[in-house]
Short mmCIF file of C-alpha atoms in Angstrom, two decimals:
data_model
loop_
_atom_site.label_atom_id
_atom_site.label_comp_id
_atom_site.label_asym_id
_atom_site.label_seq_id
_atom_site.Cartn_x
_atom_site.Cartn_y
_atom_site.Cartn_z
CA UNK I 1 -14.26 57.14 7.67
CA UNK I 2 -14.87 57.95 4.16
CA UNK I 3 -11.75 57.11 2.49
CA UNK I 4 -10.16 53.60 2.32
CA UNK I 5 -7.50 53.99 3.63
CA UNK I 6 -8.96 54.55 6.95
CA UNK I 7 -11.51 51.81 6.67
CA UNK I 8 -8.12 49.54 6.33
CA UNK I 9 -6.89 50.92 9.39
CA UNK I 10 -9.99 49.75 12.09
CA UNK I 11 -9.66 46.73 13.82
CA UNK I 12 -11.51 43.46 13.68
CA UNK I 13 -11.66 43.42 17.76
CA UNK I 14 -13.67 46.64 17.62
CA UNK I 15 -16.83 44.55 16.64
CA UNK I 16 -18.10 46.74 13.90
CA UNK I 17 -21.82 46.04 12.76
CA UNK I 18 -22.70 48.66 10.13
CA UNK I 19 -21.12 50.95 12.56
CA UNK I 20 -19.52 54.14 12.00
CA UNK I 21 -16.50 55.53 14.18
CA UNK I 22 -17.22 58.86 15.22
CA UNK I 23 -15.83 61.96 17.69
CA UNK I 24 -18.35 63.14 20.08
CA UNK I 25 -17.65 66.21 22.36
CA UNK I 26 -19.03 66.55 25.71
CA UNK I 27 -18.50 70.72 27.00
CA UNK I 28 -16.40 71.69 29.67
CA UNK I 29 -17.69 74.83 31.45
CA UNK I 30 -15.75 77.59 32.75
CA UNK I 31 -17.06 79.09 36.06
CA UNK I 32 -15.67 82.53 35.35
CA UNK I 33 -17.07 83.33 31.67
CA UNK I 34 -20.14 81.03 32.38
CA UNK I 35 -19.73 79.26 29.01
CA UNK I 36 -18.21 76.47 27.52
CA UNK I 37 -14.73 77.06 27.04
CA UNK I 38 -13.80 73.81 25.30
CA UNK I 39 -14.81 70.22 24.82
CA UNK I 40 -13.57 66.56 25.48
CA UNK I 41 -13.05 64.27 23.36
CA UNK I 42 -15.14 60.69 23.04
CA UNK I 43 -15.76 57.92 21.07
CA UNK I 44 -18.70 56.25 19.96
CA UNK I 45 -19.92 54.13 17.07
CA UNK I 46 -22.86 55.16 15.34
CA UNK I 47 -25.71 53.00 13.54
CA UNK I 48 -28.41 55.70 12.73
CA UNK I 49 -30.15 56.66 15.54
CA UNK I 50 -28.11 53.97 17.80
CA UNK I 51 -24.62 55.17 19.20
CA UNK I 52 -22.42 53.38 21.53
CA UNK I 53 -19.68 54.33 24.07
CA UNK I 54 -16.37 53.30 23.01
CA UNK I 55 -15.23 53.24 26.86
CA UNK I 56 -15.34 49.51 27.16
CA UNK I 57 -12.92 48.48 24.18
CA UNK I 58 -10.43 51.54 25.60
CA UNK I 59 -10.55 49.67 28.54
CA UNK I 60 -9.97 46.42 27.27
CA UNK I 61 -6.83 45.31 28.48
CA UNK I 62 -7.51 41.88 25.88
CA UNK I 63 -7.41 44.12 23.39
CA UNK I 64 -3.87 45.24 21.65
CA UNK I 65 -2.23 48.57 22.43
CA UNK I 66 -1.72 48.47 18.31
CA UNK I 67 -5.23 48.53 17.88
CA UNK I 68 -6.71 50.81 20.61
CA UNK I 69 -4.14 53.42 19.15
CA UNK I 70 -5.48 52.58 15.33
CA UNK I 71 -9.41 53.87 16.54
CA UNK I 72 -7.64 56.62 18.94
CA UNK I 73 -6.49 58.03 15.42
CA UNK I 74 -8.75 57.93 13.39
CA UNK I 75 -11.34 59.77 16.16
CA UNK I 76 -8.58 62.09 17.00
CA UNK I 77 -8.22 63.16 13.44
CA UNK I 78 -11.70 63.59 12.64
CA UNK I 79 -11.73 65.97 15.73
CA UNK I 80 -8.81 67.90 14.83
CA UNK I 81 -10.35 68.15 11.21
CA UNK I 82 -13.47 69.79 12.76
CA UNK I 83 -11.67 71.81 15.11
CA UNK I 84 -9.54 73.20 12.26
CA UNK I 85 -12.92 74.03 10.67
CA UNK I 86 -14.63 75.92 13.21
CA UNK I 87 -14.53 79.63 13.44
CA UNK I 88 -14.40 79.07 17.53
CA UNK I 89 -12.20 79.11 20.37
CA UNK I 90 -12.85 76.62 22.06
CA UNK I 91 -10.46 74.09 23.51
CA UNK I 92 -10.15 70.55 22.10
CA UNK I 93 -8.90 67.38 25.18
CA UNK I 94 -7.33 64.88 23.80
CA UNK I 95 -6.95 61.65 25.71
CA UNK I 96 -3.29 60.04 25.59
CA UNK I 97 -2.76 57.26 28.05
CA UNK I 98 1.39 57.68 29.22
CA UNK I 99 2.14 54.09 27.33
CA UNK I 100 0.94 55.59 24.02
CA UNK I 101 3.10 58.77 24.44
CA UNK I 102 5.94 57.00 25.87
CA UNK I 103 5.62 54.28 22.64
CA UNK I 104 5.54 56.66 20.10
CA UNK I 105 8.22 58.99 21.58
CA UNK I 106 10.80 56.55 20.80
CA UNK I 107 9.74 56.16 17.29
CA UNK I 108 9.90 60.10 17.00
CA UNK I 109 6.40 60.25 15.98
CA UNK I 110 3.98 62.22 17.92
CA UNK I 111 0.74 61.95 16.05
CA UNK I 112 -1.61 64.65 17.55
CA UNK I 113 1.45 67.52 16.61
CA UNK I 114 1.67 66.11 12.89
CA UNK I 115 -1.93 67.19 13.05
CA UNK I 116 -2.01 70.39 14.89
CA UNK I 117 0.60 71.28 11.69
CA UNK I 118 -1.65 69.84 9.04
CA UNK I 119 -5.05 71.43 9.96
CA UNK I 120 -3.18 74.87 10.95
CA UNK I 121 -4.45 74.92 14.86
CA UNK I 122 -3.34 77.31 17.57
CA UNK I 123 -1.18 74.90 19.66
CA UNK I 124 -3.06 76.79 22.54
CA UNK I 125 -6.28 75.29 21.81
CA UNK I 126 -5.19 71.93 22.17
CA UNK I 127 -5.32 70.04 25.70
CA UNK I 128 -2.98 66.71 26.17
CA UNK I 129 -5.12 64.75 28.89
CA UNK I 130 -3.02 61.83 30.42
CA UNK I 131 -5.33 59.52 31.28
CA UNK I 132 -5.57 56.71 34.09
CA UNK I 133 -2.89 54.19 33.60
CA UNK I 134 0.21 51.79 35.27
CA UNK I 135 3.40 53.44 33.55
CA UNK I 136 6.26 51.91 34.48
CA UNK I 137 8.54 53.56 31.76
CA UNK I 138 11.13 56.53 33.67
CA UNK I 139 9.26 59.38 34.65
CA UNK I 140 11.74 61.81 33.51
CA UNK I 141 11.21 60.45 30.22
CA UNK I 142 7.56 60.94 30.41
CA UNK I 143 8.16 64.68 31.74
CA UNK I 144 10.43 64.97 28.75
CA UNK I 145 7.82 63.75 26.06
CA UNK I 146 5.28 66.06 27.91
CA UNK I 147 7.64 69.27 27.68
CA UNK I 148 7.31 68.87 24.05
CA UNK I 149 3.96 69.13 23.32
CA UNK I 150 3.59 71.97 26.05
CA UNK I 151 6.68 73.50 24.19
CA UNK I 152 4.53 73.76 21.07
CA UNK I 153 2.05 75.78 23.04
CA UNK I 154 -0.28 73.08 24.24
CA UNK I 155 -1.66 72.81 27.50
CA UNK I 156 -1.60 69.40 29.87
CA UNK I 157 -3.67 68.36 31.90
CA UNK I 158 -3.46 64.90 34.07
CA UNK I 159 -7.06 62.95 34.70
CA UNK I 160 -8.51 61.29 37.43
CA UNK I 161 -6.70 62.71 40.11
CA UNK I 162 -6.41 60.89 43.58
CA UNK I 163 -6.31 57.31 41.56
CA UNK I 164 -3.14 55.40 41.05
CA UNK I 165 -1.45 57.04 38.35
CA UNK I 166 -1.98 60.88 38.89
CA UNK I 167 0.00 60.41 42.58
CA UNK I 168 0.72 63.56 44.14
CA UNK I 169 4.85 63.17 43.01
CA UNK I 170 3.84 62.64 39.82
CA UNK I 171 1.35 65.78 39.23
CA UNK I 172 4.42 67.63 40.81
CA UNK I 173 6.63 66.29 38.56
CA UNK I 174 4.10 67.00 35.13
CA UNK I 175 3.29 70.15 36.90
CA UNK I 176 0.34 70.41 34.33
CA UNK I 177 -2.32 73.17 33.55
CA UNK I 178 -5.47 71.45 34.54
CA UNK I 179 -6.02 68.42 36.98
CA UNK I 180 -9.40 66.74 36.45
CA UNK I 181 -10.62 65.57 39.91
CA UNK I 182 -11.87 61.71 39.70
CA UNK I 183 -15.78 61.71 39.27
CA UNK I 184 -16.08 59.15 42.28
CA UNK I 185 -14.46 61.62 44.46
CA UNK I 186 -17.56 64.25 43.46
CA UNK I 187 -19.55 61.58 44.66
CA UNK I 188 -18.29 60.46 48.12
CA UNK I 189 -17.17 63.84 48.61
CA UNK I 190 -21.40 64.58 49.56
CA UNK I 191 -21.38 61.89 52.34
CA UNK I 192 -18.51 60.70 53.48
CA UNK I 193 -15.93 63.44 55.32
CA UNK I 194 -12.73 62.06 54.27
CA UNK I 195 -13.11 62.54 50.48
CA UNK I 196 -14.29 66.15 50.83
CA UNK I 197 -10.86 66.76 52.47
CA UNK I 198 -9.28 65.19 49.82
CA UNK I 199 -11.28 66.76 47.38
CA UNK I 200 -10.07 70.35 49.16
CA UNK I 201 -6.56 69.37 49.18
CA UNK I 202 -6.36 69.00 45.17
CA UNK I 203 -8.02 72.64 45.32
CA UNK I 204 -5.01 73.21 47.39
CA UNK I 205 -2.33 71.45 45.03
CA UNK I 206 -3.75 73.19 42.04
CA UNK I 207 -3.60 76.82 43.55
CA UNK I 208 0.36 75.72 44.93
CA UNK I 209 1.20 74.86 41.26
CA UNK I 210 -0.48 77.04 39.21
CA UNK I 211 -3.08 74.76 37.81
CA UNK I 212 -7.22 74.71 37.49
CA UNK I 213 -9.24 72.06 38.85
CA UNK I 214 -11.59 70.34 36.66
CA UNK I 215 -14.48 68.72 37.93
CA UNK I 216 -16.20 65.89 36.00
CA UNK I 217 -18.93 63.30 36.22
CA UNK I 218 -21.28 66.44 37.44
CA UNK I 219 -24.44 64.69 37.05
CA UNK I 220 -26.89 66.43 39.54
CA UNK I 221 -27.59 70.27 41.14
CA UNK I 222 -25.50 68.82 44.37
CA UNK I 223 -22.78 67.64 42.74
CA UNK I 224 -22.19 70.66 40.82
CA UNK I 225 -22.24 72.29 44.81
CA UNK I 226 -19.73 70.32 45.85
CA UNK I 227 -17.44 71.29 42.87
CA UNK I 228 -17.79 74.81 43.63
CA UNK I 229 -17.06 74.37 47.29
CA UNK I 230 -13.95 72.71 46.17
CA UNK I 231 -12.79 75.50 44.01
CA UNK I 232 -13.30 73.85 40.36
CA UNK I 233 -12.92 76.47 37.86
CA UNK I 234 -13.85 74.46 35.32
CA UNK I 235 -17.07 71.71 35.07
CA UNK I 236 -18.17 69.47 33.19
CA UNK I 237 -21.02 66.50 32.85
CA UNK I 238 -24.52 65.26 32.36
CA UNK I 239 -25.74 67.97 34.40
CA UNK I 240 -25.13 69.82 31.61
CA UNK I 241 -25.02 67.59 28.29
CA UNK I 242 -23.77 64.28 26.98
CA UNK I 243 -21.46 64.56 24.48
CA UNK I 244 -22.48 65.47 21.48
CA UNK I 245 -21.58 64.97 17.48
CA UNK I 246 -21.22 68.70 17.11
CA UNK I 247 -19.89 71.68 19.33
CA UNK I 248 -23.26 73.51 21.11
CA UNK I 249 -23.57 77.72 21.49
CA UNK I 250 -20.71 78.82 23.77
CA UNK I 251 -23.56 80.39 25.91
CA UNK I 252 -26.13 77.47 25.64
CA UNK I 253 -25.78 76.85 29.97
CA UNK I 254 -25.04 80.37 31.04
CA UNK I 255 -28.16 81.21 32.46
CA UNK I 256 -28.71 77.67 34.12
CA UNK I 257 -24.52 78.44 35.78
CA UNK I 258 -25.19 81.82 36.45
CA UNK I 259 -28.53 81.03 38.94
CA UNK I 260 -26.57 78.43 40.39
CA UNK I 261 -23.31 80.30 41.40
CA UNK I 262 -26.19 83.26 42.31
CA UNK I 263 -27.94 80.86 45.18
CA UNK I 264 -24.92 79.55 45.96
CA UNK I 265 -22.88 82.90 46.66
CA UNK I 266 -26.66 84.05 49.03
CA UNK I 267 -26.36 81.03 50.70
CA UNK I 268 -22.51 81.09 51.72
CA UNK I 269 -23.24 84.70 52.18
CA UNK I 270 -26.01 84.17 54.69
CA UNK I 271 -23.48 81.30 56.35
CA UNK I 272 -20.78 83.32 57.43
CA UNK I 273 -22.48 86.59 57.87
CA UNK I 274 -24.62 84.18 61.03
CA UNK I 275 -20.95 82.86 61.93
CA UNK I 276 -19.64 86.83 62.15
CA UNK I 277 -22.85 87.10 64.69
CA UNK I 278 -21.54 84.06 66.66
CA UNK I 279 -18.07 85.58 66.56
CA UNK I 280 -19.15 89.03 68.17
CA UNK I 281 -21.40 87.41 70.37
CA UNK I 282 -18.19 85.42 71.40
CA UNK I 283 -16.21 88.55 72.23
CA UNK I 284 -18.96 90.02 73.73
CA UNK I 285 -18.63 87.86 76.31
CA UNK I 286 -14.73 88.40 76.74
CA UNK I 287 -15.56 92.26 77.32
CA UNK I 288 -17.65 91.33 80.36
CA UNK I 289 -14.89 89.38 81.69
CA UNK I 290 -12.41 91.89 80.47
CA UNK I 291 -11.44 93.32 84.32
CA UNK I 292 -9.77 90.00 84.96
CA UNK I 293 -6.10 89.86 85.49
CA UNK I 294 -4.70 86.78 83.28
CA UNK I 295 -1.57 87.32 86.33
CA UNK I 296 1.79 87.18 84.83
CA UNK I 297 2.49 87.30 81.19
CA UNK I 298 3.34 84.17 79.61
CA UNK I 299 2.35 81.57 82.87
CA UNK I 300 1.08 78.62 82.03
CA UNK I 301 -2.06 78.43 83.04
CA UNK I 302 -3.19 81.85 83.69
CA UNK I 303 -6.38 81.73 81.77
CA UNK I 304 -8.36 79.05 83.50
CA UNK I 305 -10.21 81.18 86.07
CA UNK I 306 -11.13 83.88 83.59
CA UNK I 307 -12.13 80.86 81.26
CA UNK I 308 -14.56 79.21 83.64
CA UNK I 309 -16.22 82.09 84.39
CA UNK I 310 -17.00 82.01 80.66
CA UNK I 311 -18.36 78.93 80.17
CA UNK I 312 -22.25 79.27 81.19
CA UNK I 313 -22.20 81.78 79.38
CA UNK I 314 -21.15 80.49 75.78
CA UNK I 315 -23.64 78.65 73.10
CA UNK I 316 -24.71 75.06 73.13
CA UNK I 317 -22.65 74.97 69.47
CA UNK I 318 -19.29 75.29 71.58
CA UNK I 319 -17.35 72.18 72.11
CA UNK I 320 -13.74 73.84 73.24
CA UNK I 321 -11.96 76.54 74.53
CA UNK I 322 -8.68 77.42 75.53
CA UNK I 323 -6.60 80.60 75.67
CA UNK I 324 -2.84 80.84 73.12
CA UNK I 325 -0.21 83.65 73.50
CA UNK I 326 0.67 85.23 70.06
CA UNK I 327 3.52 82.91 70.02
CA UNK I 328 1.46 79.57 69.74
CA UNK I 329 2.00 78.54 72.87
CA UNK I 330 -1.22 77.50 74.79
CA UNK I 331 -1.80 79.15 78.34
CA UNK I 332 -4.78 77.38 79.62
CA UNK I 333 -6.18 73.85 80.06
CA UNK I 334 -8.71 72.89 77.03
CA UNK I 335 -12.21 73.00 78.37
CA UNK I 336 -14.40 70.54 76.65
CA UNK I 337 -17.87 69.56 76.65
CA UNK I 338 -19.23 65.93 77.06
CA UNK I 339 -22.24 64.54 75.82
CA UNK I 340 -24.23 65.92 78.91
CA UNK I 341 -23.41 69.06 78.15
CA UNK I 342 -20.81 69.21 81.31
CA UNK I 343 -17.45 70.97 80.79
CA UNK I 344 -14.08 68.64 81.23
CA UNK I 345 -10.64 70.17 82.13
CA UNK I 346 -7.94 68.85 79.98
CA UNK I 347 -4.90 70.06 81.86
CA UNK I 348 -2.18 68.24 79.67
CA UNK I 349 -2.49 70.48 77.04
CA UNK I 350 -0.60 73.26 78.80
CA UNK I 351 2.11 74.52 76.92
CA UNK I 352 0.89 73.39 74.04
CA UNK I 353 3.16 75.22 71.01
CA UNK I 354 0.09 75.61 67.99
CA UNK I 355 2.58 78.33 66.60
CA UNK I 356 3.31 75.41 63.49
CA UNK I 357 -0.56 74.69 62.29
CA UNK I 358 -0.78 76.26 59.06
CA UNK I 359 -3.54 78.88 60.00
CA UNK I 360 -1.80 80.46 62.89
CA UNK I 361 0.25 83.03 61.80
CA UNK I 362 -2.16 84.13 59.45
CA UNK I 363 -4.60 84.11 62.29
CA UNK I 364 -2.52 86.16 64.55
CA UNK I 365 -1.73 89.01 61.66
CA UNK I 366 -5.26 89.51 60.78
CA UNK I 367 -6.29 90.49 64.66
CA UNK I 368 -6.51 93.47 66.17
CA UNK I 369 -8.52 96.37 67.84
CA UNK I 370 -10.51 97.22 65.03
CA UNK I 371 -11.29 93.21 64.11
CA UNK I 372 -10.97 91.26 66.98
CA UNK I 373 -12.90 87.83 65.51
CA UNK I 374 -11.86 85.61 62.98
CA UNK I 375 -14.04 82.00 61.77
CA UNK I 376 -11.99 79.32 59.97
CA UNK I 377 -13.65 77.57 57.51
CA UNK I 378 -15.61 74.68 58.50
CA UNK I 379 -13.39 71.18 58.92
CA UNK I 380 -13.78 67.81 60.44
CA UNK I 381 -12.70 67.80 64.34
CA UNK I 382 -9.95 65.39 64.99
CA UNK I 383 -11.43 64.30 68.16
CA UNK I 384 -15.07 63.94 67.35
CA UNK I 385 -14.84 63.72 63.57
CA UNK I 386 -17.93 66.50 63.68
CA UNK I 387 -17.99 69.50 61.34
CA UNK I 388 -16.38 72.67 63.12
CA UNK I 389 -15.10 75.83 62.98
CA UNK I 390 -12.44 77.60 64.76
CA UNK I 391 -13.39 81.24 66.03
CA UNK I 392 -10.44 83.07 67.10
CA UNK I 393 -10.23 86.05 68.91
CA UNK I 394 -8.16 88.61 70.32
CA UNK I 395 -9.28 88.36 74.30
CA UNK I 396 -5.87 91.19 75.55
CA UNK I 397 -2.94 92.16 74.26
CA UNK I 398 -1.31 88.98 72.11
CA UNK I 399 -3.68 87.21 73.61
CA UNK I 400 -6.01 84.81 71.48
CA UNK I 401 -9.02 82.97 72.68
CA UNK I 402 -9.92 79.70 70.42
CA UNK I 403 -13.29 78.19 70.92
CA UNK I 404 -14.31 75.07 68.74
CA UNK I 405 -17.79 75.23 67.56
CA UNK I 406 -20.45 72.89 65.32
CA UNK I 407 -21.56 73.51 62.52
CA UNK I 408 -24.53 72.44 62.48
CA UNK I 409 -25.45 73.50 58.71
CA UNK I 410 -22.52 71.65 57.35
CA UNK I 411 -23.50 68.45 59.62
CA UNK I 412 -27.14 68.77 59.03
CA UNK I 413 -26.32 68.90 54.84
CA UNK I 414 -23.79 65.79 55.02
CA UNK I 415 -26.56 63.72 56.98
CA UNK I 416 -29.44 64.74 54.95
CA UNK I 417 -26.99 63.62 51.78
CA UNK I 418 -25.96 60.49 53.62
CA UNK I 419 -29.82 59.27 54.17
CA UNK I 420 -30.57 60.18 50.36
CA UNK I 421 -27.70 58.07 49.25
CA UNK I 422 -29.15 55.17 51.13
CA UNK I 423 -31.95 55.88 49.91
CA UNK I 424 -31.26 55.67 46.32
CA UNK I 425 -28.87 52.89 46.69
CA UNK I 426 -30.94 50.69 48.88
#
């Protein structure tokens, strides 16, 4: 801003008024270290104590590419300047959309490595965030363009993933370092079932392809629950601070992150060690019914008389039960409860083969003797679209009992959330 040569180079559409461009960095948190391990950054325009987001003229679509990319610069060199400067490690994001990368790769100019070379920075600390957009140039191309600045050292990382552009081919195809999970996903994530299983299948992708997962928008205690539930390493958001015109103490939210991952382990800790009692509970019952003879190995069937004379006997919490071989393949009728509380015999699902579902094998491998209960993880029940969890366990030899329970913590949490929503929004 200081020189003329960059007062030349801002636009007229920005809307200037005594206004000053400047970077702003807002800190990314890693869960690990419990500091901030880097920063993004934002634009604003300052007028004393006034500043203003420079969000809406990004997002512009009025406004020329030529002269979003002009402010772009000049805020992405006064970051790189400052980053240069700083006796830190901290990482720098950088937002590209893929239109600006794709339009300068053709011109051989890639801007933000002309200045990783002129302020002498570590590749490494450098983060090349493709932002939100329609591309519609080849994607190779794209991966190509993106190989170079990761060949240089620096990392990439796609944002707003589960919108349009960050598709699941096309993270596959970037394969980046970091995915940033879209901040309206946080959000809908605390009330509404379907986005939290989204939200645990990026966890999923990220682990598969040797990324993090980023969580942004954290604004509140809650939200910052729900991005440790989904496995973010990293976090970042008003929770924590705004950005800022200078880079804060890498230790400055430590202690508020390390009480919060502290409750949070107790109460997950407290969780399952209750759903371990409901487990051995569960087999405690098996060993009363242990004399019965399931008749011959393998026929279909053979479990319902030994199940019935289970079923008084199991907790209000349990919704199914039915009996697998170690194979997969089911050897009883499911036995479900209705509303009143009666059991129903599903016969049809004899022969059922289960052997395919992704936690089945692993299942199977982890019982024996010495632990004869398992609990799944709590998910949404196809049939009743309540919170559940699977506890498996080993009822003979290779055979596995599978009763369906509620969990009523996770339900109770999602419908306390759900009534606070409406009761903000309304």
């Amino acid at each position: 801003m200081k020189d003329r040569q960059t007062m030349r180079k801002i636009p007229e559409s920005l809307g200037l008024k005594g206004e000053q461009l400047a970077a702003f960095y807002q800190p990314i948190l890693a869960m690990d270290t419990r500091t901030i391990m880097g920063y993004e950054v934002l634009g604003r325009a300052c007028a004393g104590e006034r500043v203003r987001s420079l969000g809406p003229f990004f997002g512009d679509a009025a406004i020329s590419v030529e002269d979003h990319i002009a402010v772009d610069r000049i805020l992405r060199e006064q970051a790189m300047r400052k980053l240069g400067a700083e006796n830190s490690e901290s990482l720098l994001f950088i937002n590209l959309k893929p239109n600006w990368i794709h339009r300068y790769r053709q011109s051989g100019e890639l801007f933000t490595l002309q200045l990783i070379d002129k302020y002498r920075i570590d590749p490494r600390r450098i983060v090349i965030e493709i932002t939100e957009e329609s591309f519609n140039g080849p994607m190779d191309e794209l991966r190509s363009i993106v190989d170079l600045y990761r060949s240089r050292g620096c990392l990439i990382a796609i944002d707003d993933v589960g919108s349009g552009f960050s598709s699941t081919d096309r993270i596959a195809h970037i394969q980046p370092n970091i995915l940033k999970i879209d901040i309206h996903m946080i959000k809908k994530s605390a009330t509404h079932n379907g986005y939290l299983g989204a939200l645990r299948s990026f966890s999923a992708l990220a682990e598969q392809i040797g990324a993090s997962l980023l969580a942004e928008g954290v604004e509140t205690r809650q939200d910052l629950v729900r991005a440790i539930e989904a496995g973010a390493r990293y976090v970042q958001g008003f929770f924590f601070s705004k950005a800022e015109p200078e880079f804060q103490r890498a230790d400055r939210f430590a202690a508020a992150l390390e009480a919060e991952l502290a409750e949070y382990v107790q109460q997950r800790l407290r969780t399952e060690r209750n759903w371990q009692k409901e487990a051995a509970q569960l087999a405690a019952c098996i060993d009363k019914e242990r004399a019965f003879a399931f008749g011959r190995e393998g026929e279909s069937g053979a479990g319902n008389g030994w199940i019935a004379g289970l079923l008084e006997e199991l907790p209000p919490s349990c919704v199914r039960i039915y009996l697998c071989r170690e194979d997969g393949i089911q050897l009883s009728a499911n036995y479900c409860r209705v509303e009143a509380g009666e059991w129903v015999r599903q016969d049809e699902y004899y022969g059922a083969n289960w052997s395919w579902r992704p936690y089945f094998i692993p299942t199977i491998a982890q019982l024996s003797e010495t632990q004869r209960t398992l609990v799944s993880r709590a998910y949404v029940d196809l049939d009743t679209c309540e919170w559940i969890r699977t506890v498996s366990v080993l009822a003979g030899p290779g055979l596995i009992l599978f009763a369906d329970m509620k969990d009523y913590e996770q339900q109770t949490d999602r419908q306390r959330e759900d009534a606070a929503c409406r009761t903000t929004t309304g």
